[in-house]
Amino acid sequence: KAGVTQTPRYLIKTRGQQVTLSCSPISGHRSVSWYQQTPGQGLQFLFEYFSETQRNKGNFPGRFSGRQFSNSRSEMNVSTLELGDSALYLCASSLATLTDTQYFGPGTRLTVL
Amino acid sequence: AQSVTQLDSQVPVFEEAPVELRCNYSSSVSVYLFWYVQYPNQGLQLLLKYLSGSTLVKGINGFEAEFNKSQTSFHLRKPSVHISDTAEYFCAVSNTGTASKLTFGTGTRLQVTL
């Protein structure tokens, strides 16, 4: 069974631009969560989508948004990029709830110059 | 709100020695607890999780953890480590009343040497 895939793996943007990251969950998984990992703040929860609806949201500004499609694939968008948005963005998928094991993708490394 | 404290940022250990990585959490409600491992340039892999029942949880790669409610701890142990266990280990907690929203600790770097 294929794992969670994230594209692109690496991305370089400049301040003020916007970016879209993609996550394809494991087949059959309906829940997709996004996390930001930085050396200073560690791993922080961004949001979770289930059946195309945002089910949970972390404490990030509105510049961070996401969506989920009917095939459970998810995208997250960051508008008006800031230097502090440089991070590893991880996507995780699970069957439905938190009690189901979350499987993480390899992440997208975003660098903002 | 929950929080997780991993008391050690780095733990050096010799191969075949035992190891304990410490994790304490804070929450006003019931929680689920998790340990994840992250190898260089990779995503996170679940080692084990505590949802309910037996407080001693066994995971993959010979790891185990014990949930101690009175001490609000969930320490990770392995009786004999290998070089291949060198990685970053994260403790995480979630509210049992919500869905997939994990709060992670800052991580412990386990460095195994010969």
PDB file of C-alpha atoms in Angstrom:
ATOM      1  CA  LYS A   1       0.000   0.000   0.000  1.00  0.00           C
ATOM      2  CA  ALA A   2       1.447   3.365  -0.957  1.00  0.00           C
ATOM      3  CA  GLY A   3       2.228   5.741   1.889  1.00  0.00           C
ATOM      4  CA  VAL A   4       1.350   9.379   2.314  1.00  0.00           C
ATOM      5  CA  THR A   5       2.835  11.461  -0.456  1.00  0.00           C
ATOM      6  CA  GLN A   6       3.548  15.149  -0.379  1.00  0.00           C
ATOM      7  CA  THR A   7       4.444  17.407  -3.262  1.00  0.00           C
ATOM      8  CA  PRO A   8       6.618  19.191  -3.823  1.00  0.00           C
ATOM      9  CA  ARG A   9       9.346  17.982  -1.484  1.00  0.00           C
ATOM     10  CA  TYR A  10      11.263  21.244  -1.602  1.00  0.00           C
ATOM     11  CA  LEU A  11      10.137  24.763  -2.352  1.00  0.00           C
ATOM     12  CA  ILE A  12      11.799  28.163  -2.340  1.00  0.00           C
ATOM     13  CA  LYS A  13       9.675  31.293  -2.323  1.00  0.00           C
ATOM     14  CA  THR A  14      10.185  34.968  -1.573  1.00  0.00           C
ATOM     15  CA  ARG A  15       8.398  37.115   0.993  1.00  0.00           C
ATOM     16  CA  GLY A  16       4.938  38.207  -0.039  1.00  0.00           C
ATOM     17  CA  GLN A  17       4.337  35.296  -2.393  1.00  0.00           C
ATOM     18  CA  GLN A  18       1.831  32.544  -1.803  1.00  0.00           C
ATOM     19  CA  VAL A  19       2.343  28.797  -1.897  1.00  0.00           C
ATOM     20  CA  THR A  20       0.219  25.671  -2.210  1.00  0.00           C
ATOM     21  CA  LEU A  21       1.312  22.318  -0.831  1.00  0.00           C
ATOM     22  CA  SER A  22      -0.320  19.034  -1.690  1.00  0.00           C
ATOM     23  CA  CYS A  23      -0.897  15.848   0.285  1.00  0.00           C
ATOM     24  CA  SER A  24      -2.218  12.527  -0.968  1.00  0.00           C
ATOM     25  CA  PRO A  25      -3.305  10.278   1.890  1.00  0.00           C
ATOM     26  CA  ILE A  26      -3.110   6.532   2.039  1.00  0.00           C
ATOM     27  CA  SER A  27      -5.918   4.939   0.056  1.00  0.00           C
ATOM     28  CA  GLY A  28      -9.037   4.627   2.188  1.00  0.00           C
ATOM     29  CA  HIS A  29      -7.947   7.243   4.715  1.00  0.00           C
ATOM     30  CA  ARG A  30     -10.431  10.044   5.170  1.00  0.00           C
ATOM     31  CA  SER A  31      -8.705  12.219   7.760  1.00  0.00           C
ATOM     32  CA  VAL A  32      -5.807  14.472   6.809  1.00  0.00           C
ATOM     33  CA  SER A  33      -3.916  16.663   9.266  1.00  0.00           C
ATOM     34  CA  TRP A  34      -1.232  19.260   8.670  1.00  0.00           C
ATOM     35  CA  TYR A  35       1.656  20.215  10.953  1.00  0.00           C
ATOM     36  CA  GLN A  36       4.402  22.804  10.819  1.00  0.00           C
ATOM     37  CA  GLN A  37       7.836  21.829  12.123  1.00  0.00           C
ATOM     38  CA  THR A  38      10.455  24.471  12.904  1.00  0.00           C
ATOM     39  CA  PRO A  39      13.585  24.375  15.072  1.00  0.00           C
ATOM     40  CA  GLY A  40      12.222  27.113  17.311  1.00  0.00           C
ATOM     41  CA  GLN A  41       8.577  26.140  17.731  1.00  0.00           C
ATOM     42  CA  GLY A  42       8.816  22.399  17.154  1.00  0.00           C
ATOM     43  CA  LEU A  43       5.824  20.542  15.752  1.00  0.00           C
ATOM     44  CA  GLN A  44       2.614  22.528  15.711  1.00  0.00           C
ATOM     45  CA  PHE A  45      -0.818  21.444  14.564  1.00  0.00           C
ATOM     46  CA  LEU A  46      -2.266  23.507  11.732  1.00  0.00           C
ATOM     47  CA  PHE A  47      -5.607  21.892  10.897  1.00  0.00           C
ATOM     48  CA  GLU A  48      -7.392  18.646  10.190  1.00  0.00           C
ATOM     49  CA  TYR A  49      -9.847  17.772   7.471  1.00  0.00           C
ATOM     50  CA  PHE A  50     -12.320  14.924   7.400  1.00  0.00           C
ATOM     51  CA  SER A  51     -14.764  14.301   4.575  1.00  0.00           C
ATOM     52  CA  GLU A  52     -13.970  17.678   3.003  1.00  0.00           C
ATOM     53  CA  THR A  53     -14.735  19.564   6.233  1.00  0.00           C
ATOM     54  CA  GLN A  54     -12.283  21.233   8.561  1.00  0.00           C
ATOM     55  CA  ARG A  55     -12.741  19.393  11.834  1.00  0.00           C
ATOM     56  CA  ASN A  56     -10.003  20.982  13.916  1.00  0.00           C
ATOM     57  CA  LYS A  57      -7.848  24.062  13.714  1.00  0.00           C
ATOM     58  CA  GLY A  58      -4.648  25.123  15.447  1.00  0.00           C
ATOM     59  CA  ASN A  59      -3.519  28.603  16.422  1.00  0.00           C
ATOM     60  CA  PHE A  60      -2.239  29.932  13.141  1.00  0.00           C
ATOM     61  CA  PRO A  61      -3.171  33.175  11.375  1.00  0.00           C
ATOM     62  CA  GLY A  62      -5.702  33.238   8.579  1.00  0.00           C
ATOM     63  CA  ARG A  63      -2.883  33.305   6.013  1.00  0.00           C
ATOM     64  CA  PHE A  64      -2.780  29.554   6.508  1.00  0.00           C
ATOM     65  CA  SER A  65      -5.696  27.745   4.929  1.00  0.00           C
ATOM     66  CA  GLY A  66      -6.489  24.337   3.595  1.00  0.00           C
ATOM     67  CA  ARG A  67      -9.033  22.238   1.873  1.00  0.00           C
ATOM     68  CA  GLN A  68      -9.826  18.627   1.154  1.00  0.00           C
ATOM     69  CA  PHE A  69     -11.210  17.151  -2.009  1.00  0.00           C
ATOM     70  CA  SER A  70     -13.717  14.356  -2.438  1.00  0.00           C
ATOM     71  CA  ASN A  71     -10.905  11.848  -3.001  1.00  0.00           C
ATOM     72  CA  SER A  72      -9.441  12.893   0.409  1.00  0.00           C
ATOM     73  CA  ARG A  73      -6.444  14.622  -1.140  1.00  0.00           C
ATOM     74  CA  SER A  74      -5.668  17.817   0.679  1.00  0.00           C
ATOM     75  CA  GLU A  75      -3.958  21.082  -0.056  1.00  0.00           C
ATOM     76  CA  MET A  76      -2.742  23.784   2.226  1.00  0.00           C
ATOM     77  CA  ASN A  77      -2.140  27.348   1.147  1.00  0.00           C
ATOM     78  CA  VAL A  78      -0.041  30.043   2.735  1.00  0.00           C
ATOM     79  CA  SER A  79      -0.561  33.558   1.464  1.00  0.00           C
ATOM     80  CA  THR A  80       1.679  36.591   1.897  1.00  0.00           C
ATOM     81  CA  LEU A  81       4.663  34.506   2.950  1.00  0.00           C
ATOM     82  CA  GLU A  82       6.877  35.681   5.790  1.00  0.00           C
ATOM     83  CA  LEU A  83      10.423  34.626   6.620  1.00  0.00           C
ATOM     84  CA  GLY A  84       9.083  32.840   9.687  1.00  0.00           C
ATOM     85  CA  ASP A  85       7.008  30.541   7.515  1.00  0.00           C
ATOM     86  CA  SER A  86      10.160  28.676   6.535  1.00  0.00           C
ATOM     87  CA  ALA A  87       9.567  25.192   7.897  1.00  0.00           C
ATOM     88  CA  LEU A  88       8.979  21.544   7.197  1.00  0.00           C
ATOM     89  CA  TYR A  89       5.262  21.036   6.564  1.00  0.00           C
ATOM     90  CA  LEU A  90       4.081  17.548   7.420  1.00  0.00           C
ATOM     91  CA  CYS A  91       0.870  15.900   6.390  1.00  0.00           C
ATOM     92  CA  ALA A  92      -0.615  12.902   8.185  1.00  0.00           C
ATOM     93  CA  SER A  93      -3.521  10.690   7.276  1.00  0.00           C
ATOM     94  CA  SER A  94      -5.644   8.229   9.211  1.00  0.00           C
ATOM     95  CA  LEU A  95      -8.762   6.194   8.628  1.00  0.00           C
ATOM     96  CA  ALA A  96     -11.124   8.448  10.522  1.00  0.00           C
ATOM     97  CA  THR A  97     -10.350   9.406  14.106  1.00  0.00           C
ATOM     98  CA  LEU A  98      -7.400  10.041  16.308  1.00  0.00           C
ATOM     99  CA  THR A  99      -7.522   6.544  17.734  1.00  0.00           C
ATOM    100  CA  ASP A 100      -6.603   5.339  14.293  1.00  0.00           C
ATOM    101  CA  THR A 101      -2.882   5.435  13.666  1.00  0.00           C
ATOM    102  CA  GLN A 102      -1.719   8.578  11.919  1.00  0.00           C
ATOM    103  CA  TYR A 103       0.711   7.997   9.073  1.00  0.00           C
ATOM    104  CA  PHE A 104       2.989  10.880   8.200  1.00  0.00           C
ATOM    105  CA  GLY A 105       4.372  11.856   4.849  1.00  0.00           C
ATOM    106  CA  PRO A 106       8.001  12.912   4.312  1.00  0.00           C
ATOM    107  CA  GLY A 107       7.101  16.585   4.387  1.00  0.00           C
ATOM    108  CA  THR A 108       7.582  19.620   2.176  1.00  0.00           C
ATOM    109  CA  ARG A 109      10.552  21.812   3.028  1.00  0.00           C
ATOM    110  CA  LEU A 110       9.551  25.442   2.430  1.00  0.00           C
ATOM    111  CA  THR A 111      12.219  28.126   2.421  1.00  0.00           C
ATOM    112  CA  VAL A 112      11.139  31.759   2.318  1.00  0.00           C
ATOM    113  CA  LEU A 113      13.799  34.260   1.218  1.00  0.00           C
TER     114      LEU A 113
ATOM    115  CA  ALA B   1      -5.378  23.042  26.653  1.00  0.00           C
ATOM    116  CA  GLN B   2      -2.711  20.404  26.887  1.00  0.00           C
ATOM    117  CA  SER B   3       1.045  20.629  26.980  1.00  0.00           C
ATOM    118  CA  VAL B   4       3.901  18.148  26.803  1.00  0.00           C
ATOM    119  CA  THR B   5       7.325  18.442  28.376  1.00  0.00           C
ATOM    120  CA  GLN B   6      10.231  16.343  27.246  1.00  0.00           C
ATOM    121  CA  LEU B   7      12.802  16.934  29.906  1.00  0.00           C
ATOM    122  CA  ASP B   8      15.872  15.926  27.935  1.00  0.00           C
ATOM    123  CA  SER B   9      16.744  17.535  24.632  1.00  0.00           C
ATOM    124  CA  GLN B  10      19.548  15.049  24.023  1.00  0.00           C
ATOM    125  CA  VAL B  11      20.285  11.594  25.414  1.00  0.00           C
ATOM    126  CA  PRO B  12      23.623   9.967  24.572  1.00  0.00           C
ATOM    127  CA  VAL B  13      23.837   6.231  25.169  1.00  0.00           C
ATOM    128  CA  PHE B  14      26.118   3.365  24.236  1.00  0.00           C
ATOM    129  CA  GLU B  15      24.865   0.563  22.043  1.00  0.00           C
ATOM    130  CA  GLU B  16      23.213  -2.307  23.935  1.00  0.00           C
ATOM    131  CA  ALA B  17      22.618  -0.098  26.981  1.00  0.00           C
ATOM    132  CA  PRO B  18      19.087   0.588  28.255  1.00  0.00           C
ATOM    133  CA  VAL B  19      17.487   3.956  27.706  1.00  0.00           C
ATOM    134  CA  GLU B  20      14.571   5.952  29.073  1.00  0.00           C
ATOM    135  CA  LEU B  21      13.216   9.051  27.385  1.00  0.00           C
ATOM    136  CA  ARG B  22      11.077  11.118  29.710  1.00  0.00           C
ATOM    137  CA  CYS B  23       7.747  12.726  28.913  1.00  0.00           C
ATOM    138  CA  ASN B  24       5.355  14.581  31.180  1.00  0.00           C
ATOM    139  CA  TYR B  25       2.052  16.060  30.121  1.00  0.00           C
ATOM    140  CA  SER B  26      -0.443  18.518  31.467  1.00  0.00           C
ATOM    141  CA  SER B  27      -4.159  18.329  30.779  1.00  0.00           C
ATOM    142  CA  SER B  28      -7.412  19.000  32.570  1.00  0.00           C
ATOM    143  CA  VAL B  29      -9.213  16.253  30.658  1.00  0.00           C
ATOM    144  CA  SER B  30      -8.594  12.666  29.677  1.00  0.00           C
ATOM    145  CA  VAL B  31      -5.895  12.205  27.098  1.00  0.00           C
ATOM    146  CA  TYR B  32      -4.449   9.871  24.566  1.00  0.00           C
ATOM    147  CA  LEU B  33      -0.648   9.625  24.544  1.00  0.00           C
ATOM    148  CA  PHE B  34       1.760   8.848  21.737  1.00  0.00           C
ATOM    149  CA  TRP B  35       5.429   8.427  20.967  1.00  0.00           C
ATOM    150  CA  TYR B  36       6.715   9.119  17.473  1.00  0.00           C
ATOM    151  CA  VAL B  37      10.186   8.722  15.988  1.00  0.00           C
ATOM    152  CA  GLN B  38      11.662  10.868  13.238  1.00  0.00           C
ATOM    153  CA  TYR B  39      14.705   9.726  11.291  1.00  0.00           C
ATOM    154  CA  PRO B  40      16.750  12.323   9.388  1.00  0.00           C
ATOM    155  CA  ASN B  41      14.926  13.781   6.382  1.00  0.00           C
ATOM    156  CA  GLN B  42      11.884  11.644   7.013  1.00  0.00           C
ATOM    157  CA  GLY B  43       8.393  12.090   8.395  1.00  0.00           C
ATOM    158  CA  LEU B  44       7.197  10.806  11.737  1.00  0.00           C
ATOM    159  CA  GLN B  45       6.568   7.148  12.488  1.00  0.00           C
ATOM    160  CA  LEU B  46       4.306   6.019  15.313  1.00  0.00           C
ATOM    161  CA  LEU B  47       6.159   3.917  17.903  1.00  0.00           C
ATOM    162  CA  LEU B  48       3.274   3.298  20.278  1.00  0.00           C
ATOM    163  CA  LYS B  49       0.137   4.821  21.708  1.00  0.00           C
ATOM    164  CA  TYR B  50      -1.895   4.701  24.891  1.00  0.00           C
ATOM    165  CA  LEU B  51      -5.643   5.004  24.499  1.00  0.00           C
ATOM    166  CA  SER B  52      -6.992   3.090  27.490  1.00  0.00           C
ATOM    167  CA  GLY B  53      -6.566  -0.179  29.353  1.00  0.00           C
ATOM    168  CA  SER B  54      -3.191  -1.545  30.377  1.00  0.00           C
ATOM    169  CA  THR B  55      -0.808   1.202  31.402  1.00  0.00           C
ATOM    170  CA  LEU B  56       2.166  -0.638  29.916  1.00  0.00           C
ATOM    171  CA  VAL B  57       2.173  -0.214  26.171  1.00  0.00           C
ATOM    172  CA  LYS B  58       4.433  -2.125  23.826  1.00  0.00           C
ATOM    173  CA  GLY B  59       5.395  -0.694  20.493  1.00  0.00           C
ATOM    174  CA  ILE B  60       7.540  -1.393  17.496  1.00  0.00           C
ATOM    175  CA  ASN B  61      11.308  -1.895  17.475  1.00  0.00           C
ATOM    176  CA  GLY B  62      11.344  -3.164  21.075  1.00  0.00           C
ATOM    177  CA  PHE B  63      10.129   0.082  22.653  1.00  0.00           C
ATOM    178  CA  GLU B  64       7.603   0.282  25.466  1.00  0.00           C
ATOM    179  CA  ALA B  65       6.092   3.061  27.550  1.00  0.00           C
ATOM    180  CA  GLU B  66       4.213   3.242  30.809  1.00  0.00           C
ATOM    181  CA  PHE B  67       1.324   5.588  31.452  1.00  0.00           C
ATOM    182  CA  ASN B  68       1.383   6.954  34.993  1.00  0.00           C
ATOM    183  CA  LYS B  69      -1.696   9.037  35.633  1.00  0.00           C
ATOM    184  CA  SER B  70      -0.716  10.207  39.117  1.00  0.00           C
ATOM    185  CA  GLN B  71       2.623  11.502  37.860  1.00  0.00           C
ATOM    186  CA  THR B  72       1.198  12.567  34.483  1.00  0.00           C
ATOM    187  CA  SER B  73       4.064  10.813  32.764  1.00  0.00           C
ATOM    188  CA  PHE B  74       4.515   8.588  29.743  1.00  0.00           C
ATOM    189  CA  HIS B  75       8.174   7.622  29.666  1.00  0.00           C
ATOM    190  CA  LEU B  76       9.593   5.613  26.769  1.00  0.00           C
ATOM    191  CA  ARG B  77      11.992   2.756  27.447  1.00  0.00           C
ATOM    192  CA  LYS B  78      14.076   0.238  25.573  1.00  0.00           C
ATOM    193  CA  PRO B  79      16.185  -2.397  27.336  1.00  0.00           C
ATOM    194  CA  SER B  80      18.945  -2.504  24.736  1.00  0.00           C
ATOM    195  CA  VAL B  81      19.440   0.120  22.039  1.00  0.00           C
ATOM    196  CA  HIS B  82      21.040  -0.200  18.629  1.00  0.00           C
ATOM    197  CA  ILE B  83      22.888   2.257  16.455  1.00  0.00           C
ATOM    198  CA  SER B  84      19.846   2.320  14.199  1.00  0.00           C
ATOM    199  CA  ASP B  85      17.759   3.797  17.045  1.00  0.00           C
ATOM    200  CA  THR B  86      19.589   7.106  16.643  1.00  0.00           C
ATOM    201  CA  ALA B  87      16.803   9.559  15.845  1.00  0.00           C
ATOM    202  CA  GLU B  88      14.549  12.278  17.241  1.00  0.00           C
ATOM    203  CA  TYR B  89      11.750  11.067  19.498  1.00  0.00           C
ATOM    204  CA  PHE B  90       8.560  13.025  20.097  1.00  0.00           C
ATOM    205  CA  CYS B  91       5.973  12.566  22.789  1.00  0.00           C
ATOM    206  CA  ALA B  92       2.475  13.784  21.910  1.00  0.00           C
ATOM    207  CA  VAL B  93      -0.898  14.140  23.573  1.00  0.00           C
ATOM    208  CA  SER B  94      -4.421  14.629  22.371  1.00  0.00           C
ATOM    209  CA  ASN B  95      -7.738  15.296  23.985  1.00  0.00           C
ATOM    210  CA  THR B  96      -9.957  12.215  23.866  1.00  0.00           C
ATOM    211  CA  GLY B  97     -12.915  14.443  23.117  1.00  0.00           C
ATOM    212  CA  THR B  98     -11.502  15.847  19.899  1.00  0.00           C
ATOM    213  CA  ALA B  99     -10.276  14.385  16.649  1.00  0.00           C
ATOM    214  CA  SER B 100      -6.814  14.544  15.133  1.00  0.00           C
ATOM    215  CA  LYS B 101      -5.138  17.405  17.002  1.00  0.00           C
ATOM    216  CA  LEU B 102      -1.833  16.337  18.483  1.00  0.00           C
ATOM    217  CA  THR B 103       0.225  18.509  20.817  1.00  0.00           C
ATOM    218  CA  PHE B 104       3.872  17.553  20.580  1.00  0.00           C
ATOM    219  CA  GLY B 105       6.781  17.913  22.944  1.00  0.00           C
ATOM    220  CA  THR B 106       9.980  19.555  21.773  1.00  0.00           C
ATOM    221  CA  GLY B 107      11.642  16.232  21.074  1.00  0.00           C
ATOM    222  CA  THR B 108      14.562  14.232  22.454  1.00  0.00           C
ATOM    223  CA  ARG B 109      17.545  13.450  20.300  1.00  0.00           C
ATOM    224  CA  LEU B 110      18.710   9.893  21.045  1.00  0.00           C
ATOM    225  CA  GLN B 111      22.326   9.433  20.025  1.00  0.00           C
ATOM    226  CA  VAL B 112      23.556   5.839  20.155  1.00  0.00           C
ATOM    227  CA  THR B 113      27.290   5.236  19.882  1.00  0.00           C
ATOM    228  CA  LEU B 114      29.548   2.198  19.940  1.00  0.00           C
TER     229      LEU B 114
END
